[in-house]
Coordinates of C-alpha atoms in Angstrom, one line a residue:
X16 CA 104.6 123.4 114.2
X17 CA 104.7 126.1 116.9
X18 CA 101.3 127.3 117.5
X19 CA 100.7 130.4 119.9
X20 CA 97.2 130.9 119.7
X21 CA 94.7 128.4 120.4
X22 CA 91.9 128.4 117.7
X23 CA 88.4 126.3 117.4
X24 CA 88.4 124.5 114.0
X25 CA 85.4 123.3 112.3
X26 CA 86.0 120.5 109.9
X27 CA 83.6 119.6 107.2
X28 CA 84.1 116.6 105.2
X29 CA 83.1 115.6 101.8
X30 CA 80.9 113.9 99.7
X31 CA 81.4 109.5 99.8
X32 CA 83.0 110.6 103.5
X33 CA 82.0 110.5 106.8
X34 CA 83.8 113.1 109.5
X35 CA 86.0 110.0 110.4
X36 CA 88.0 111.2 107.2
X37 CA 89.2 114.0 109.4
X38 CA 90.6 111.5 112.7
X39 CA 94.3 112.2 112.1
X40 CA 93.8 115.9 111.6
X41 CA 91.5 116.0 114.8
X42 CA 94.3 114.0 116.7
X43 CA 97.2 116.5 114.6
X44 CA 95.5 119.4 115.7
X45 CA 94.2 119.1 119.5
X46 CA 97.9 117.9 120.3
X47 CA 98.9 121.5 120.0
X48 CA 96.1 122.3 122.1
X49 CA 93.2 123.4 119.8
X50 CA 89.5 122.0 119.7
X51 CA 88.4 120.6 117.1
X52 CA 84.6 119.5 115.8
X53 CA 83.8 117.7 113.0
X54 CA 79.9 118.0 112.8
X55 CA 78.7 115.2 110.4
X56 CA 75.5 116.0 108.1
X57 CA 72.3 115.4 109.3
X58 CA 71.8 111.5 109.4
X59 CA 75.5 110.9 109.9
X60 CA 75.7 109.7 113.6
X61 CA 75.6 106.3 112.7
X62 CA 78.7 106.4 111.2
X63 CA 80.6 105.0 108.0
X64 CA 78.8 101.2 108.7
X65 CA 75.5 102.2 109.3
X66 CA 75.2 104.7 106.4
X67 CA 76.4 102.0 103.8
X68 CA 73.6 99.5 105.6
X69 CA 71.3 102.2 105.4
X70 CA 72.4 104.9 102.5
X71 CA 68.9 106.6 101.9
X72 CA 69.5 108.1 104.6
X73 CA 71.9 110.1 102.3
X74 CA 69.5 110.1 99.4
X75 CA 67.3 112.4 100.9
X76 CA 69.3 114.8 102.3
X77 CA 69.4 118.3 101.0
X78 CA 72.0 121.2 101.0
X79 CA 70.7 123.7 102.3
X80 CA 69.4 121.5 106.0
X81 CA 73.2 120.5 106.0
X82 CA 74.2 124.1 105.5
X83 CA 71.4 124.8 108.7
X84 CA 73.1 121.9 110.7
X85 CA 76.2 123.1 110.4
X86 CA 75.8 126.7 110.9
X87 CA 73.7 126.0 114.3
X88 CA 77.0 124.3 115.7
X89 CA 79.2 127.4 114.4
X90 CA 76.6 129.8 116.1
X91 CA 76.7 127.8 119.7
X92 CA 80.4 128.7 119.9
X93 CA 81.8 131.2 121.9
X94 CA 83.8 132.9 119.1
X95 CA 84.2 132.4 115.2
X96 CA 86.0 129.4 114.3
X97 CA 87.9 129.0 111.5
X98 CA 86.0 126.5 109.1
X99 CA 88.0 123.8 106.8
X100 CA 86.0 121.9 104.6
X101 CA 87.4 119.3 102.0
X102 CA 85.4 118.5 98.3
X103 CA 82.1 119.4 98.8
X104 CA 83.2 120.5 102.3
X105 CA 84.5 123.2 100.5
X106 CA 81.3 124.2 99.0
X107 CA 79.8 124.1 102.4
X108 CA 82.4 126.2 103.8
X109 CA 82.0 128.7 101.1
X110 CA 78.3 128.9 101.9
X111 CA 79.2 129.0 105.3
X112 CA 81.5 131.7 105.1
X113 CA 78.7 133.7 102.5
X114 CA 76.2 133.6 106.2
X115 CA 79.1 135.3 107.6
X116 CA 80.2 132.6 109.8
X117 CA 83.8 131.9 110.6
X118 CA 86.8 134.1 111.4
X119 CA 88.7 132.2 108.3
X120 CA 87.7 129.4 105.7
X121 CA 90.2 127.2 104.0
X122 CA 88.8 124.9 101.5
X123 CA 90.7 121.9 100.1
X124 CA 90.1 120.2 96.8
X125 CA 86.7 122.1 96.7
X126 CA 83.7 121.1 95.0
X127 CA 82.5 124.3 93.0
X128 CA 79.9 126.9 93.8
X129 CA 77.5 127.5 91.4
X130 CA 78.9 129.6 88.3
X131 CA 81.8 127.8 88.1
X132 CA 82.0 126.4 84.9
X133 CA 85.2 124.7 84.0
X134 CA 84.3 120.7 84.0
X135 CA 88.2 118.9 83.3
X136 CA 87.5 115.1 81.4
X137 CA 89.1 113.7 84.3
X138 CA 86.2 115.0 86.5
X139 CA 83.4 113.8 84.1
X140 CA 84.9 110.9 84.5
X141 CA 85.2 110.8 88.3
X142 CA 81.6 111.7 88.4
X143 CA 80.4 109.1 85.7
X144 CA 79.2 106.6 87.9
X145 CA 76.5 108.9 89.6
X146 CA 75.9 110.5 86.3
X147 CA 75.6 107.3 84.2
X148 CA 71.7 106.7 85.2
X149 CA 69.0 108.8 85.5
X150 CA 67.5 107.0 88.2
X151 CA 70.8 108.0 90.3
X152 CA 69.0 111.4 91.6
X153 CA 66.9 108.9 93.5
X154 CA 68.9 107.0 95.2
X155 CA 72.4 107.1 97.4
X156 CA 75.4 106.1 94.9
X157 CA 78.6 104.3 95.6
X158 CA 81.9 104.0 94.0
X159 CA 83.5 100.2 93.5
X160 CA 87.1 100.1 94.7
X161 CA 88.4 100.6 91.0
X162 CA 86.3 103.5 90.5
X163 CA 87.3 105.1 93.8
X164 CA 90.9 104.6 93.1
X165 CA 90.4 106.8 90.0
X166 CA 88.2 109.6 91.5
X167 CA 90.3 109.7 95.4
X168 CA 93.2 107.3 95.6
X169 CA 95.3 107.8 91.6
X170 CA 98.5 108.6 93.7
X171 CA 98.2 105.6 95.8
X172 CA 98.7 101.7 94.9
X173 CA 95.6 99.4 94.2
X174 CA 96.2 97.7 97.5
X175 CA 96.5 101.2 99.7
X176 CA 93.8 102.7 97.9
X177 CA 91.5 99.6 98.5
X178 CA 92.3 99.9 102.5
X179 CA 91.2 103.7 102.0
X180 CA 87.9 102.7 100.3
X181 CA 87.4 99.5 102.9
X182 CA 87.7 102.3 106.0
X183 CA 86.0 105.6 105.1
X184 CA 83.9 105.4 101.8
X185 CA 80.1 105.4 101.8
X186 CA 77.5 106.4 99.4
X187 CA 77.0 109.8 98.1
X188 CA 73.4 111.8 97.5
X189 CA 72.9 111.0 93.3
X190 CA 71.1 114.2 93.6
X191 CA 73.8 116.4 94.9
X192 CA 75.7 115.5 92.1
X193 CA 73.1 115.2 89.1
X194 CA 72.3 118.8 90.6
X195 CA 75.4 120.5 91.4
X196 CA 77.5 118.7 89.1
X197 CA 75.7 119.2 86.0
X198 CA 72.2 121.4 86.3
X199 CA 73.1 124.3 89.0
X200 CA 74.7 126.9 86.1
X201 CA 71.7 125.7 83.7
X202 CA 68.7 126.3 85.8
X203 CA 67.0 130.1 86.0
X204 CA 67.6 131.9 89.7
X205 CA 69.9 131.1 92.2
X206 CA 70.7 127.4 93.3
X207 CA 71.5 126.2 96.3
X208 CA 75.2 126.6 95.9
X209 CA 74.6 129.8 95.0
X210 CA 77.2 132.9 96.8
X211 CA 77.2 136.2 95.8
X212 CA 80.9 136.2 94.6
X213 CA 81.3 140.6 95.4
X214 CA 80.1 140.1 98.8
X215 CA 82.9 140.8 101.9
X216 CA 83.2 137.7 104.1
X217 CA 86.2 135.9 106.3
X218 CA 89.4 135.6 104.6
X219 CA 89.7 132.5 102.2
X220 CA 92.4 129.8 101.1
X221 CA 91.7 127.4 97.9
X222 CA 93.9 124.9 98.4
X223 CA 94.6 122.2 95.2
X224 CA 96.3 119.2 94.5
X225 CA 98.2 119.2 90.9
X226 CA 96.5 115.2 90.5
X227 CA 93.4 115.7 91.9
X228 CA 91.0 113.6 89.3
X229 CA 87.4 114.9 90.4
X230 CA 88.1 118.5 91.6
X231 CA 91.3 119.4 89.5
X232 CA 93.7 122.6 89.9
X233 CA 91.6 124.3 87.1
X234 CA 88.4 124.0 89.3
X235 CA 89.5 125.6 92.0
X236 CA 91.3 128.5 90.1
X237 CA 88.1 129.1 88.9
X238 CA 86.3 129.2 91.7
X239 CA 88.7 131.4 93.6
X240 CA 88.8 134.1 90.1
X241 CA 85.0 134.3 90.6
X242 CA 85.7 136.0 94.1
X243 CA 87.9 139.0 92.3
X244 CA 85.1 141.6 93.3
X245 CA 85.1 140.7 96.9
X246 CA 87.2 143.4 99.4
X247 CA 87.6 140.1 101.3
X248 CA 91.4 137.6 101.0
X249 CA 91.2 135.4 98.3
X250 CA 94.2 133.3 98.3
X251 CA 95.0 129.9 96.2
X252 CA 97.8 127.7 97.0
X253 CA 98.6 124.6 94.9
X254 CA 100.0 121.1 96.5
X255 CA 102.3 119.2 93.3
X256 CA 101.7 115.6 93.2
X257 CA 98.9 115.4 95.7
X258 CA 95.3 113.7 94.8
X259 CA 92.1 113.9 96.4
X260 CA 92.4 112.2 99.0
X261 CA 95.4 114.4 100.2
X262 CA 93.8 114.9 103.6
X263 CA 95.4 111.7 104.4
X264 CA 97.8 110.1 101.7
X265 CA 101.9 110.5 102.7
X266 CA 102.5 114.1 103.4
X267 CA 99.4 115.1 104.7
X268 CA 100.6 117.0 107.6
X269 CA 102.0 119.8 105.3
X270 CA 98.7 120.1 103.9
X271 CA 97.0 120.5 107.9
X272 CA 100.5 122.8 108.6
X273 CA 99.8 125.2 105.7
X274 CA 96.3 125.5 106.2
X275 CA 96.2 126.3 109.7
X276 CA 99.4 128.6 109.3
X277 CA 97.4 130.7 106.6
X278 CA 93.7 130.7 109.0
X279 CA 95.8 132.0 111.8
X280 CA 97.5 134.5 109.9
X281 CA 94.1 135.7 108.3
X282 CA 91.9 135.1 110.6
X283 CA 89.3 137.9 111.7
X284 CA 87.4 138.9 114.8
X285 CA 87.4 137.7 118.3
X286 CA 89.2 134.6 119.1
X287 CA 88.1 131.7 121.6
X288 CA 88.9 131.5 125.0
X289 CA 91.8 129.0 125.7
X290 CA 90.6 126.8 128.3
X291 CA 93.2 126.9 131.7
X292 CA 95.5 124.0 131.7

């Protein structure tokens, strides 16, 4: 990878993560000379052992102070980043990018916005064990290994998959998903994933993996068709054989190459100054 610009990337990370799910792309990335910041959500400084000690933490977050959080570190910068975000990362970056933040956005294995409609089996699966009990919306909810294996890990073996879940996973906000997952295109009035779909905005990459279990291909085309209106780039880009947790299975520096390759090529408005050597 031969970079000649130096860019600041924003990485948000997803739901049951942590923004240690991003280290090898933080490493990838500044090793060509870019800076990287992973803000966490609000709560998340205690990292991946201290939420699972303490996951109401998590319960009570809400979207739109995570969306505040993370648009008050975009705004301190000197320029527009461009923003990656990965599962509901993606949603976040989509709302990011809907405040006019960021130069580009590329979102990987996105959680939807609201109005996307298309739920696949394996996602109702994925999502089951949140959705299973009421009383989830209360609470912080966990997968077990076999469960995560399904939802994440289905390209990797038992035993890999289990080291993925023993490293990064945490509880997730029932809420968020009893909210966003199910009730969001139900409800009267906007939601809090809500983006006006015609609106112009930084250039934008869906990017999908073909054995993604929670957030399949056909979510993501979806989401993308919904932003036909917009004079803004819309561009999807399909990975075959990759899962959710492609970010860091085997292979995923073609996923960090092609997403930075297409934000650079797309990016918009002033870039940041690169620092002197």
């Amino acid at each position: 990878m031969d970079d000649t610009t130096h860019e600041t990337i924003v990485l948000v990370h997803g739901l049951w993560m942590t923004p240690r799910s991003w280290e090898h792309w933080v490493t990838y990335y500044e090793a060509r000379g870019h800076t990287v910041l992973t803000p966490g959500y609000p709560g998340f400084d205690i990292e991946v052992e201290g939420l699972r000690a303490n996951p109401q933490i998590i319960a009570d977050l809400t979207v739109p102070e995570t969306v505040d959080h993370i648009a008050a570190v975009i705004q301190s910068l000197p320029a527009p980043p461009i923003i990656m975000g990965h599962s509901f990362g993606g949603t976040l970056t989509q709302l990011l990018l809907a405040r006019g933040l960021g130069s580009a956005g590329v979102v990987i294995d996105s959680a939807p916005t609201e109005g996307v409609r298309v739920n696949p089996i394996s996602q109702a699966r994925s999502l089951f064990p949140a959705l299973k009990n009421p009383a989830n919306r209360r609470k912080a909810v966990g997968f077990t290994p076999e469960e995560f294996h399904y939802a994440f890990t289905n390209t990797l073996s038992e035993e890999d998959s289990r080291a993925v879940w023993d490293r990064y996973h945490i509880p997730a906000p029932g809420s968020w998903v009893w909210e966003f997952g199910l009730f969001a295109n139900f409800k009267p009035g906007h939601q809090d994933t809500w983006v006006d779909y015609s609106a112009d905005r930084a250039p934008l990459l869906f990017l999908s993996g073909s054995e993604d279990h929670i957030m399949p291909p056909s979510v993501n085309k979806s989401n993308a068709k919904h932003y036909h209106k917009s004079p803004a780039v819309t561009n999807y880009y399909e990975f075959e054989g990759r899962d959710h947790w492609t970010c860091a299975a085997p292979g995923w520096e073609a996923v960090a190459d092609h997403a930075l390759a297409w934000a650079q090529d797309h990016a918009r408005g002033p870039k940041a100054a690169v620092p002197d050597a």
